[in-house]
Coordinates of N, CA and C and ligand atoms in Angstrom, one line a residue:
X1 N 19.1 4.4 0.8 CA 17.9 5.2 -0.4 C 16.4 4.2 0.1
X2 N 15.8 5.0 0.3 CA 14.4 4.3 0.3 C 14.0 4.1 -1.0
X3 N 12.8 3.1 -1.2 CA 12.3 2.8 -2.4 C 11.4 3.6 -3.1
X4 N 11.1 4.1 -4.3 CA 10.1 5.1 -4.6 C 9.2 3.9 -5.5
X5 N 8.0 3.9 -4.8 CA 7.2 3.1 -5.1 C 5.3 3.7 -5.4
X6 N 4.9 3.3 -6.9 CA 4.0 3.7 -6.8 C 2.9 2.1 -7.3
X7 N 2.1 2.3 -6.3 CA 1.2 1.3 -6.4 C -0.2 1.6 -6.7
X8 N -0.8 0.7 -7.6 CA -2.3 0.9 -7.9 C -3.1 -0.5 -7.2
X9 N -4.0 0.3 -6.5 CA -5.0 -0.6 -6.1 C -6.6 -0.4 -6.9
X10 N -6.7 -1.9 -7.5 CA -7.9 -1.8 -8.4 C -9.0 -2.1 -7.2
X11 N -9.0 -2.5 -6.3 CA -10.2 -2.8 -5.5 C -11.1 -3.5 -6.6
X12 N -12.3 -3.6 -6.1 CA -13.4 -4.7 -6.6 C -13.7 -4.1 -8.4
X13 N -12.6 -3.8 -9.1 CA -12.7 -3.5 -10.5 C -12.5 -4.1 -11.4
X14 N -12.8 -4.1 -12.7 CA -12.1 -4.6 -13.8 C -12.8 -6.2 -14.0
X15 N -12.8 -6.9 -15.0 CA -12.8 -7.7 -15.6 C -11.8 -8.3 -15.8
X16 N -11.3 -10.1 -16.0 CA -10.0 -10.7 -15.9 C -9.4 -10.0 -17.5
X17 N -10.0 -10.2 -18.6 CA -9.6 -9.2 -19.6 C -8.7 -8.0 -19.4
X18 N -10.1 -7.3 -18.9 CA -9.6 -5.9 -18.6 C -8.4 -5.6 -18.1
X19 N -8.3 -6.5 -16.8 CA -7.0 -6.5 -15.6 C -5.8 -6.5 -16.4
X20 N -5.8 -7.8 -17.4 CA -4.6 -8.5 -18.0 C -4.3 -7.4 -18.9
X21 N -5.3 -6.8 -20.0 CA -4.9 -5.7 -20.8 C -4.3 -4.9 -20.1
X22 N -4.6 -4.0 -18.9 CA -4.1 -3.0 -18.2 C -3.0 -3.6 -17.6
X23 N -2.6 -4.6 -17.3 CA -1.0 -5.1 -16.7 C -0.4 -5.3 -18.1
X24 N -0.7 -5.5 -18.9 CA 0.5 -5.7 -20.6 C 0.9 -4.5 -20.6
X25 N -0.2 -3.5 -20.6 CA 0.1 -1.7 -21.1 C 1.1 -1.6 -20.0
X26 N 1.0 -1.5 -19.0 CA 2.0 -1.4 -18.0 C 3.2 -2.0 -18.1
X27 N 3.1 -3.3 -18.0 CA 4.4 -4.0 -18.3 C 5.1 -3.5 -19.6
X28 N 4.6 -3.5 -20.9 CA 5.2 -2.5 -22.0 C 5.8 -1.3 -21.9
X29 N 5.0 -0.5 -21.2 CA 5.4 0.8 -21.1 C 6.5 1.3 -19.9
X30 N 6.6 0.1 -19.3 CA 7.3 0.3 -18.0 C 8.9 0.6 -18.4
X31 N 9.4 1.5 -17.5 CA 10.7 1.7 -17.6 C 11.8 0.6 -16.8
X32 N 12.2 -0.7 -17.7 CA 12.4 -1.3 -16.4 C 13.9 -1.1 -16.0
X33 N 14.4 -0.1 -15.9 CA 15.8 0.0 -15.3 C 15.6 1.0 -14.3
X34 N 14.3 1.5 -14.4 CA 13.9 2.5 -13.2 C 14.2 1.9 -12.1
X35 N 14.2 3.2 -10.9 CA 14.4 2.8 -9.7 C 13.0 2.5 -9.1
X36 N 12.0 3.1 -9.8 CA 10.9 2.6 -9.3 C 10.0 1.4 -9.2
X37 N 9.5 0.9 -8.2 CA 9.2 0.0 -8.1 C 7.5 0.1 -8.2
X38 N 6.4 -0.9 -9.3 CA 5.3 -0.6 -9.7 C 4.6 -1.8 -9.0
X39 N 3.2 -1.5 -8.3 CA 2.8 -3.0 -7.2 C 1.5 -2.3 -8.1
X40 N 1.0 -3.9 -8.3 CA -0.6 -3.7 -9.2 C -1.4 -4.4 -8.0
X41 N -2.4 -4.3 -7.2 CA -3.1 -5.0 -6.0 C -4.4 -5.4 -6.7
X42 N -4.8 -6.3 -6.8 CA -5.4 -6.8 -7.5 C -6.9 -8.0 -7.0
X43 N -8.1 -8.0 -7.7 CA -8.7 -9.2 -6.7 C -7.8 -10.2 -6.9
X44 N -8.2 -11.3 -5.7 CA -7.5 -12.4 -5.7 C -7.8 -13.4 -7.1
X45 N -9.0 -13.4 -7.9 CA -9.2 -14.3 -9.2 C -8.3 -14.3 -9.9
X46 N -7.3 -12.9 -10.0 CA -6.4 -12.6 -11.4 C -5.1 -12.8 -10.7
X47 N -4.8 -12.9 -9.8 CA -3.2 -12.8 -9.2 C -2.5 -13.6 -9.9
X48 N -2.7 -15.2 -10.3 CA -2.3 -16.0 -10.8 C -1.9 -15.4 -12.0
X49 N -3.1 -15.1 -13.1 CA -2.9 -14.7 -14.4 C -1.7 -13.8 -14.2
X50 N -2.1 -12.6 -13.3 CA -1.4 -11.2 -13.4 C 0.5 -11.7 -12.9
X51 N 0.8 -12.8 -12.0 CA 1.8 -13.0 -11.7 C 2.8 -13.8 -12.7
X52 N 2.0 -14.6 -13.4 CA 2.6 -15.2 -14.8 C 3.0 -14.3 -16.0
X53 N 2.2 -13.1 -16.0 CA 2.4 -11.9 -17.1 C 3.5 -11.2 -16.7
X54 N 3.4 -11.2 -15.1 CA 4.4 -9.9 -14.9 C 5.7 -10.3 -14.5
X55 N 5.7 -11.7 -13.9 CA 7.2 -12.5 -13.5 C 8.6 -12.1 -13.8
X56 N 8.6 -11.8 -15.2 CA 10.1 -11.5 -15.5 C 10.4 -10.1 -15.0
X57 N 9.3 -9.6 -15.0 CA 9.8 -7.8 -15.0 C 10.0 -7.3 -13.5
X58 N 11.8 -7.3 -12.9 CA 12.0 -6.9 -11.8 C 11.5 -5.7 -11.2
X59 N 10.8 -4.9 -11.8 CA 10.3 -4.2 -11.2 C 8.6 -3.7 -11.1
X60 N 8.1 -4.8 -11.4 CA 6.9 -4.9 -11.4 C 6.1 -6.1 -10.5
X61 N 5.2 -5.7 -9.9 CA 5.1 -6.8 -8.9 C 3.1 -6.5 -8.5
X62 N 2.9 -7.7 -8.1 CA 1.6 -8.0 -8.3 C 1.4 -8.1 -6.3
X63 N 0.2 -7.7 -6.2 CA -0.6 -7.6 -4.4 C -1.9 -8.0 -4.3
X64 N -1.7 -8.7 -3.5 CA -3.2 -9.3 -3.1 C -3.5 -7.9 -2.1
X65 N -5.1 -7.9 -2.2 CA -5.9 -6.6 -1.4 C -6.2 -7.2 0.0
X66 N -5.7 -8.1 0.4 CA -6.2 -9.0 2.0 C -5.6 -10.0 1.9
X67 N -5.9 -10.6 3.3 CA -5.6 -12.2 3.4 C -6.0 -12.5 4.7
X68 N -6.3 -13.8 5.1 CA -6.6 -14.5 6.6 C -5.4 -14.7 7.2
X69 N -5.4 -14.4 8.4 CA -4.2 -14.7 9.4 C -3.7 -16.3 9.4
X70 N -4.7 -16.9 9.5 CA -4.6 -18.5 9.9 C -3.8 -19.0 8.7
X71 N -3.3 -20.2 8.8 CA -2.4 -20.5 7.4 C -3.4 -21.4 6.7
X72 N -4.6 -22.2 7.3 CA -5.4 -23.2 6.4 C -6.4 -23.0 7.5
X73 N -7.6 -24.2 7.0 CA -8.3 -24.5 8.2 C -10.0 -24.0 7.4
X74 N -10.7 -23.6 8.4 CA -12.3 -24.3 8.2 C -12.8 -22.4 8.1
X75 N -12.2 -21.9 7.4 CA -12.6 -20.3 6.9 C -13.3 -20.2 6.0
X76 N -14.4 -20.7 5.3 CA -15.2 -20.6 4.3 C -14.9 -19.1 3.4
X77 N -14.5 -19.3 2.1 CA -14.6 -17.9 1.5 C -13.3 -17.2 1.8
X78 N -12.1 -17.4 2.7 CA -10.9 -17.0 2.8 C -9.8 -17.0 2.0
X79 N -8.8 -16.6 2.1 CA -7.4 -16.9 1.3 C -6.2 -16.8 2.5
X80 N -5.4 -17.8 2.5 CA -4.6 -17.5 3.4 C -3.1 -17.4 2.8
X81 N -2.4 -17.1 3.3 CA -1.0 -16.7 2.7 C -0.2 -17.9 2.4
X82 N 0.2 -18.6 2.7 CA 0.8 -19.7 1.6 C 0.0 -20.2 0.5
X83 N -1.4 -19.7 0.3 CA -2.0 -19.5 -0.8 C -1.7 -18.7 -2.0
X84 N -1.2 -17.6 -1.2 CA -0.9 -16.8 -1.9 C 0.8 -16.6 -2.7
X85 N 1.4 -17.1 -1.5 CA 2.6 -17.4 -2.1 C 2.8 -18.8 -2.8
X86 N 1.6 -19.4 -3.0 CA 2.1 -20.7 -3.7 C 2.0 -20.1 -5.4
X87 N 1.3 -19.1 -5.5 CA 1.2 -18.2 -6.7 C 2.2 -16.9 -7.1
X88 N 3.3 -17.3 -6.1 CA 4.4 -16.0 -6.8 C 4.0 -14.8 -6.0
X89 N 3.0 -14.7 -4.9 CA 2.5 -13.5 -4.6 C 3.7 -12.7 -3.4
X90 N 4.2 -11.7 -3.7 CA 5.1 -11.2 -2.3 C 4.5 -10.3 -1.5
X91 N 3.3 -9.6 -2.1 CA 3.2 -8.3 -1.3 C 1.3 -8.4 -1.1
X92 N 1.0 -8.0 -0.1 CA -0.2 -8.1 0.5 C -0.5 -6.5 1.1
X93 N -2.0 -5.9 0.7 CA -1.9 -4.8 1.2 C -3.2 -5.4 2.2
X94 N -2.7 -4.4 3.6 CA -3.9 -4.8 4.5 C -4.3 -3.2 5.4
X95 N -5.4 -3.4 6.2 CA -5.9 -2.6 6.7 C -6.2 -1.2 5.8
X96 N -6.5 -1.7 4.7 CA -7.3 -0.3 3.9 C -8.6 0.1 4.6
X97 N -9.1 1.5 4.4 CA -10.0 1.9 5.4 C -11.1 1.3 4.9
X98 N -11.3 0.9 3.5 CA -12.8 0.1 3.1 C -12.8 -1.2 3.7
X99 N -11.7 -1.9 4.2 CA -11.7 -3.1 4.6 C -12.3 -3.2 6.6
X100 N -11.3 -1.6 6.9 CA -11.6 -1.5 8.4 C -13.2 -1.1 8.5
X101 N -13.7 -0.2 7.8 CA -15.0 0.2 7.7 C -16.1 -1.0 7.2
X102 N -15.9 -1.6 6.3 CA -17.0 -2.4 5.7 C -17.0 -3.7 6.1
X103 N -15.7 -4.3 6.4 CA -15.3 -5.4 6.8 C -14.8 -5.8 8.5
X104 N -15.1 -4.3 9.2 CA -14.9 -4.4 10.8 C -13.5 -4.9 11.0
X105 N -12.7 -4.9 10.3 CA -11.3 -5.0 10.8 C -10.5 -4.2 11.7
X106 N -10.0 -4.7 12.8 CA -9.9 -3.5 13.7 C -8.1 -3.9 14.0
X107 N -7.5 -2.9 14.7 CA -6.3 -2.7 14.9 C -5.9 -4.1 15.3
X108 N -6.5 -5.2 16.1 CA -6.1 -6.2 16.5 C -5.9 -7.2 15.5
X109 N -7.1 -7.2 15.0 CA -7.2 -8.4 13.6 C -6.0 -8.0 12.6
X110 N -5.9 -6.6 12.7 CA -4.7 -6.1 11.6 C -3.3 -6.5 11.9
X111 N -3.2 -6.5 13.6 CA -1.7 -6.9 13.9 C -1.8 -8.6 13.7
X112 N -2.5 -9.6 13.8 CA -2.6 -10.9 13.6 C -2.1 -11.1 12.8
X113 N -2.6 -10.6 11.1 CA -2.1 -10.3 9.7 C -1.0 -10.2 9.6
X114 N -0.8 -8.6 10.4 CA 0.8 -8.4 10.1 C 1.9 -9.5 10.8
X115 N 1.4 -10.0 11.9 CA 2.4 -11.5 12.4 C 2.6 -12.3 11.4
X116 N 1.2 -13.0 10.7 CA 1.4 -13.8 9.9 C 2.0 -13.8 9.0
X117 N 2.0 -12.3 8.1 CA 2.6 -12.0 6.7 C 3.9 -11.7 7.3
X118 N 4.4 -11.4 8.5 CA 6.0 -11.3 8.5 C 6.4 -12.8 8.9
X119 N 5.8 -13.8 9.6 CA 6.1 -14.9 9.4 C 6.6 -15.8 8.4
X120 N 5.7 -15.2 7.5 CA 5.7 -16.0 6.2 C 6.4 -15.2 5.0
X121 N 7.3 -14.2 5.6 CA 8.2 -13.5 4.7 C 7.4 -12.7 3.5
X122 N 6.5 -12.1 3.8 CA 5.7 -11.4 3.0 C 5.9 -10.0 3.1
X123 N 5.7 -9.0 2.0 CA 6.1 -8.0 2.5 C 4.6 -7.2 2.5
X124 N 4.2 -6.3 3.2 CA 3.3 -5.8 3.7 C 3.2 -4.2 3.4
X125 N 1.9 -3.7 2.8 CA 1.3 -2.5 2.6 C 0.3 -2.1 3.6
X126 N 0.9 -1.3 4.5 CA -0.1 -1.5 5.7 C -0.5 0.0 5.5
X127 N -2.2 0.0 5.3 CA -2.8 1.2 5.4 C -3.1 2.1 7.0
X128 N -3.2 3.2 6.9 CA -3.6 3.9 8.2 C -4.1 5.0 7.6
X129 N -5.0 6.2 8.6 CA -5.6 7.4 8.2 C -6.7 7.4 8.8
X130 N -6.9 8.9 8.9 CA -8.3 9.4 10.0 C -9.1 9.8 8.9
X131 N -10.5 9.5 9.7 CA -11.7 9.8 8.9 C -11.7 11.6 8.7
X132 N -12.7 11.9 8.1 CA -13.0 13.6 8.3 C -13.1 14.5 9.6
X133 N -13.6 13.8 10.2 CA -14.2 14.5 11.8 C -13.0 14.3 12.7
X134 N -11.9 13.6 12.4 CA -11.3 13.4 13.4 C -10.2 14.3 12.9
X135 N -10.0 14.5 11.3 CA -9.2 15.8 10.9 C -9.7 17.0 11.1
X136 N -10.9 17.4 11.5 CA -11.6 18.5 11.7 C -11.3 18.4 12.9
X137 N -11.4 17.7 14.1 CA -11.0 18.1 15.4 C -9.4 18.1 15.7
X138 N -8.7 17.7 14.8 CA -7.5 18.1 14.6 C -6.9 16.9 15.5
X139 N -7.2 15.4 15.4 CA -7.1 14.3 16.2 C -6.2 13.6 15.4
X140 N -5.7 14.0 14.2 CA -5.4 13.1 13.3 C -3.9 12.4 13.6
X141 N -3.2 12.9 13.8 CA -1.8 12.6 14.6 C -2.1 11.5 15.5
X142 N -2.7 12.0 16.1 CA -2.9 10.9 17.4 C -4.0 9.5 16.9
X143 N -4.6 9.9 15.9 CA -5.2 8.6 15.5 C -4.3 7.8 14.6
X144 N -3.6 8.3 13.8 CA -2.6 7.5 13.2 C -1.6 6.8 14.1
X145 N -1.3 7.6 15.0 CA -0.3 6.9 15.8 C -1.0 6.0 16.3
X146 N -1.9 5.8 16.5 CA -2.5 4.7 17.5 C -3.0 3.6 17.0
X147 N -3.2 3.8 15.3 CA -3.1 2.7 14.3 C -2.1 1.7 14.0
X148 N -0.9 2.9 14.0 CA 0.5 1.7 13.6 C 0.9 1.3 15.4
X149 N 1.1 1.9 16.4 CA 1.2 1.5 17.4 C 0.4 -0.1 17.7
X150 N -0.5 0.0 17.6 CA -1.6 -0.7 18.1 C -1.4 -2.3 16.9
X151 N -1.0 -1.9 15.6 CA -1.0 -3.0 14.7 C 0.8 -3.2 14.2
X152 N 1.5 -2.6 14.3 CA 2.7 -2.5 13.6 C 4.1 -2.3 14.5
X153 N 4.0 -1.4 15.5 CA 4.9 -1.2 16.0 C 6.0 -2.2 16.8
X154 N 5.2 -3.0 17.2 CA 5.7 -4.1 17.9 C 7.1 -5.2 17.0
X155 N 7.0 -4.8 16.2 CA 8.1 -5.6 15.0 C 9.3 -5.2 15.5
X156 N 10.2 -5.8 15.1 CA 11.5 -5.9 15.3 C 12.3 -5.1 14.0
X157 N 13.2 -4.4 14.4 CA 13.6 -3.6 13.4 C 13.9 -4.4 12.1
X158 N 14.5 -5.9 12.2 CA 14.9 -6.6 10.9 C 13.4 -7.1 10.4
X159 N 12.4 -7.1 11.2 CA 11.0 -7.8 10.3 C 10.3 -6.5 9.7
X160 N 10.5 -5.1 10.2 CA 9.9 -3.6 9.9 C 10.4 -3.6 8.1
X161 N 11.6 -4.1 7.8 CA 12.2 -4.2 6.4 C 11.2 -5.1 5.8
X162 N 9.9 -5.3 6.3 CA 9.1 -6.1 5.1 C 7.9 -5.0 5.3
X163 N 7.9 -3.9 5.6 CA 6.3 -3.1 5.9 C 6.8 -1.9 5.0
X164 N 5.6 -1.7 4.2 CA 5.5 -0.3 3.5 C 4.5 0.6 4.1
X165 N 4.8 1.7 4.4 CA 3.2 2.2 5.2 C 2.7 3.1 3.8
X166 N 1.1 2.9 3.8 CA 0.4 3.8 2.9 C -0.5 5.0 4.0
X167 N -0.2 6.0 3.9 CA -0.8 7.2 4.6 C -2.2 7.3 3.6
X168 N -3.3 7.2 4.1 CA -4.8 7.6 3.2 C -5.6 8.2 4.1
X169 N -6.0 9.7 4.2 CA -6.5 9.9 4.9 C -8.2 9.6 3.7
X170 N -8.8 9.4 5.0 CA -10.5 8.9 4.8 C -10.8 9.8 4.0
X171 N -10.8 10.9 3.8 CA -11.9 12.2 3.4 C -11.2 12.2 2.0
X172 N -10.0 12.0 1.8 CA -9.6 11.8 0.4 C -9.6 10.9 -0.3
X173 N -10.2 9.9 0.0 CA -10.1 8.6 -0.9 C -11.3 8.6 -1.6
X174 N -11.3 8.5 -3.2 CA -12.2 8.2 -3.9 C -13.3 9.6 -4.0
X175 N -12.9 10.5 -3.4 CA -13.5 11.8 -3.1 C -13.1 13.3 -4.2
X176 N -11.9 12.8 -5.3 CA -11.5 13.7 -5.4 C -10.4 14.8 -5.0
X177 N -11.1 15.1 -3.5 CA -10.0 15.9 -2.8 C -8.8 15.5 -2.2
X178 N -7.9 16.1 -2.4 CA -6.7 15.2 -2.1 C -5.8 16.2 -0.9
X179 N -5.4 15.5 0.0 CA -4.3 15.9 0.9 C -3.6 17.3 0.4
X180 N -3.3 18.2 0.7 CA -2.6 18.8 0.2 C -0.9 18.6 0.1
X181 N 0.0 18.8 -0.7 CA 1.4 18.2 -0.5 C 1.7 18.7 0.9
X182 N 1.5 19.8 1.7 CA 2.0 20.0 2.9 C 1.5 19.4 4.1
X183 N 0.5 19.1 3.7 CA -0.6 17.9 4.9 C -0.1 16.7 4.8
X184 N 0.0 15.9 3.6 CA 1.0 14.9 3.2 C 2.0 14.9 4.2
X185 N 2.9 15.8 3.6 CA 4.5 16.0 4.1 C 4.2 15.9 5.8
X186 N 3.6 16.7 6.3 CA 3.2 16.8 7.9 C 2.8 15.3 8.4
X187 N 1.8 14.8 7.7 CA 1.8 13.3 8.6 C 2.5 12.4 8.1
X188 N 3.6 12.6 6.7 CA 4.1 11.2 6.8 C 5.9 11.9 7.7
X189 N 5.7 12.8 7.9 CA 7.2 12.9 8.8 C 6.7 12.9 10.2
X190 N 5.5 12.8 10.4 CA 5.3 12.3 12.2 C 5.4 10.8 12.0
X191 N 4.8 10.2 10.9 CA 4.9 8.9 10.9 C 6.2 8.1 11.0
X192 N 7.3 8.9 10.0 CA 8.7 8.4 10.3 C 9.0 8.9 11.5
X193 N 9.0 9.6 12.1 CA 9.4 10.0 13.7 C 9.1 9.5 14.4
X194 N 7.8 8.7 14.4 CA 7.1 7.9 15.3 C 7.8 6.2 15.0
X195 N 8.4 6.1 13.9 CA 9.4 4.9 13.6 C 10.2 5.0 14.3
X196 N 11.1 6.1 14.0 CA 12.2 6.3 14.4 C 12.2 6.1 16.3
X197 N 11.1 7.0 16.5 CA 11.3 6.8 18.2 C 11.0 4.9 18.3
X198 N 10.1 4.2 18.0 CA 9.8 2.8 18.3 C 11.2 2.2 17.8
X199 N 11.8 2.1 16.4 CA 12.4 1.3 15.9 C 13.9 1.5 15.4
X200 N 13.9 3.0 15.9 CA 15.3 3.1 15.6 C 15.4 4.4 14.1
X201 N 16.6 5.2 14.2 CA 16.3 6.1 13.0 C 16.7 5.4 11.6
X202 N 17.6 4.2 11.9 CA 18.0 3.5 10.0 C 16.2 3.0 10.1
X203 N 15.8 2.7 10.6 CA 14.6 1.5 10.2 C 13.7 2.9 9.7
X204 N 13.4 4.1 10.2 CA 12.7 4.8 9.8 C 13.1 5.6 8.5
X205 N 14.2 5.9 8.2 CA 15.1 6.4 7.2 C 14.9 5.5 5.7
X206 N 15.0 4.2 5.9 CA 14.4 3.3 5.2 C 13.1 2.8 4.8
X207 N 12.1 3.1 5.5 CA 10.8 2.6 5.5 C 9.9 3.5 4.3
X208 N 9.7 3.0 3.3 CA 8.9 3.6 2.6 C 7.6 4.2 3.0
X209 N 7.3 5.2 2.8 CA 5.7 5.8 3.4 C 5.3 6.4 1.9
X210 N 4.0 6.2 1.6 CA 3.4 6.2 0.5 C 2.0 7.3 0.5
X211 N 1.6 7.9 0.0 CA 0.3 8.8 0.3 C -1.0 8.4 -0.6
X212 N -1.8 8.2 -0.2 CA -2.9 7.5 -1.2 C -4.0 8.4 -0.8
X213 N -5.0 8.6 -1.8 CA -6.0 9.5 -1.7 C -6.3 10.2 -2.7
X214 N -7.0 10.1 -3.8 CA -7.1 11.0 -5.2 C -5.8 11.3 -5.4
X215 N -4.9 10.6 -5.7 CA -3.9 10.6 -6.6 C -4.0 10.6 -7.9
X216 N -3.5 11.6 -8.9 CA -3.5 11.9 -10.3 C -2.9 12.2 -10.6
X217 N -2.4 12.1 -12.1 CA -1.6 12.6 -12.8 C -1.1 14.0 -12.5
X218 N -2.4 15.0 -12.7 CA -2.2 16.1 -12.2 C -1.6 16.2 -10.7
X219 N -1.8 15.8 -9.8 CA -1.3 15.9 -8.4 C 0.3 15.5 -8.2
X220 N 0.5 14.3 -9.2 CA 1.4 13.1 -8.5 C 2.5 13.6 -8.2
X221 N 3.3 14.4 -9.3 CA 4.7 15.0 -9.3 C 4.8 15.7 -7.6
X222 N 3.9 16.9 -7.5 CA 3.8 17.7 -6.4 C 3.9 16.9 -5.3
X223 N 3.1 15.9 -4.9 CA 3.2 15.3 -4.0 C 4.1 14.2 -3.8
X224 N 4.8 13.7 -4.8 CA 5.9 12.8 -4.6 C 7.3 13.4 -4.5
X225 N 7.2 15.0 -4.7 CA 8.2 15.6 -4.7 C 8.4 16.1 -2.9
X226 N 7.5 15.8 -2.4 CA 8.1 16.4 -0.7 C 8.6 15.4 0.0
X227 N 9.7 15.8 1.0 CA 10.9 14.9 1.4 C 10.5 13.7 1.9
X228 N 9.2 13.6 2.6 CA 8.9 12.1 3.2 C 7.8 11.2 2.5
X229 N 7.5 11.6 1.4 CA 6.7 11.1 0.6 C 7.1 10.4 -0.6
X230 N 7.1 8.6 -0.5 CA 8.0 8.0 -1.3 C 7.0 7.4 -2.3
X231 N 6.1 8.0 -2.6 CA 5.4 7.5 -3.6 C 3.8 7.3 -3.2
X232 N 3.0 6.5 -3.9 CA 1.6 6.4 -3.8 C 1.0 5.0 -4.2
X233 N -0.2 5.0 -3.0 CA -1.2 4.0 -3.3 C -2.1 4.5 -4.4
X234 N -2.8 4.2 -5.2 CA -3.5 5.1 -6.3 C -4.4 4.2 -6.6
X235 N -5.9 4.3 -6.5 CA -7.0 3.9 -6.6 C -7.6 4.1 -8.0
X236 N -8.6 5.2 -8.1 CA -9.2 5.6 -9.1 C -8.6 5.5 -10.5
X237 N -7.2 6.5 -10.4 CA -6.6 6.3 -11.6 C -5.7 5.7 -11.8
X238 N -5.4 4.4 -11.0 CA -4.4 3.0 -11.7 C -5.6 2.4 -12.4
X239 N -6.7 2.5 -12.6 CA -7.7 2.0 -13.6 C -7.4 2.3 -15.3
X240 N -6.8 3.5 -15.1 CA -6.4 3.8 -16.6 C -4.8 3.7 -16.9
X241 N -4.7 2.8 -17.9 CA -3.0 2.5 -18.3 C -2.5 3.8 -18.3
X242 N -3.0 4.9 -19.1 CA -2.2 6.2 -19.4 C -2.0 6.9 -18.0
X243 N -3.2 7.0 -17.1 CA -3.1 7.5 -15.9 C -1.8 7.2 -15.2
X244 N -2.3 5.8 -14.8 CA -1.2 5.3 -13.7 C 0.1 5.3 -14.3
X245 N 0.5 5.4 -15.8 CA 1.9 5.5 -16.5 C 2.5 6.7 -15.9
X246 N 1.4 7.8 -16.0 CA 2.1 9.1 -15.8 C 2.2 9.3 -14.4
X247 N 1.8 8.8 -13.5 CA 2.1 8.7 -12.2 C 3.5 8.1 -11.8
X248 N 3.4 6.7 -12.4 CA 4.3 6.2 -12.5 C 5.6 6.9 -12.7
X249 N 5.6 7.6 -13.5 CA 6.9 8.7 -14.5 C 6.7 9.8 -13.6
X250 N 5.7 10.0 -12.6 CA 5.9 11.7 -12.1 C 6.9 11.5 -11.0
X251 N 7.9 11.0 -10.7 CA 9.0 10.6 -9.6 C 9.9 11.6 -10.2
X252 N 10.3 12.9 -9.5 CA 11.6 13.4 -10.2 C 12.8 13.3 -9.9
Ligands
PGA1 P1 -8.3 6.6 -4.7 O1 -8.0 5.5 -3.7 O2 -7.0 6.9 -5.6 O3 -9.4 6.2 -5.7 O4 -8.7 7.9 -3.7 C1 -7.1 5.4 -3.0 C2 -7.3 4.1 -2.5 O5 -7.9 3.6 -1.6 O6 -6.2 2.9 -2.4

């Protein structure tokens, strides 16, 4: 059985008080007996407070939105994986299209981060997805294949257990335009078959693949009902407690 996951990506939003209030709301309202795993990806400076707050709740986890691949050293302004581990963070989002676009994170840099995270026993939420012009030219399958092959497919089946994939078509992020359930399903099935080819069927069947890009309460249920869509990575709609909660509860 693959894990059902609702992950919220707060990006560079909310103050500490607002973030804590939101996390408190989610932790109070969440069905702790549910199989759905909930992850909140928050700014670095709030991670410790959030992990202290949510620590006792078995299906609520806190994620960093990035990390540096090196263990320590002269990298002013960066955050290393052992620092995250020292405050009980177990999940890290990497390869978000905003990091790729605005901070020049290449497939090669992401491969280094993947390797460092695997080595340190962290769970990875690895983002991939094509820009609009690639989709229009019908190059989206090849584009995503290349992202995964370049940064992720070298892992062993055992290492791959630490990986969650988030497919986020760039044209759907923050635009209000969502991939249709069929478009999402088609790409997720493609990704699963690629994993099957590279790492074997068992790994493919057990890897959670999330959809991201304007997931909202109104479309979550239909998206999550698709065979290969195991949940969502949610930006804007995760900043409101009630919206995010209805997305969490959208798994049928
Ligand atoms: P969005 O963002 O839900 O606001 O489109 C998704 C993401 O970037 O993870």
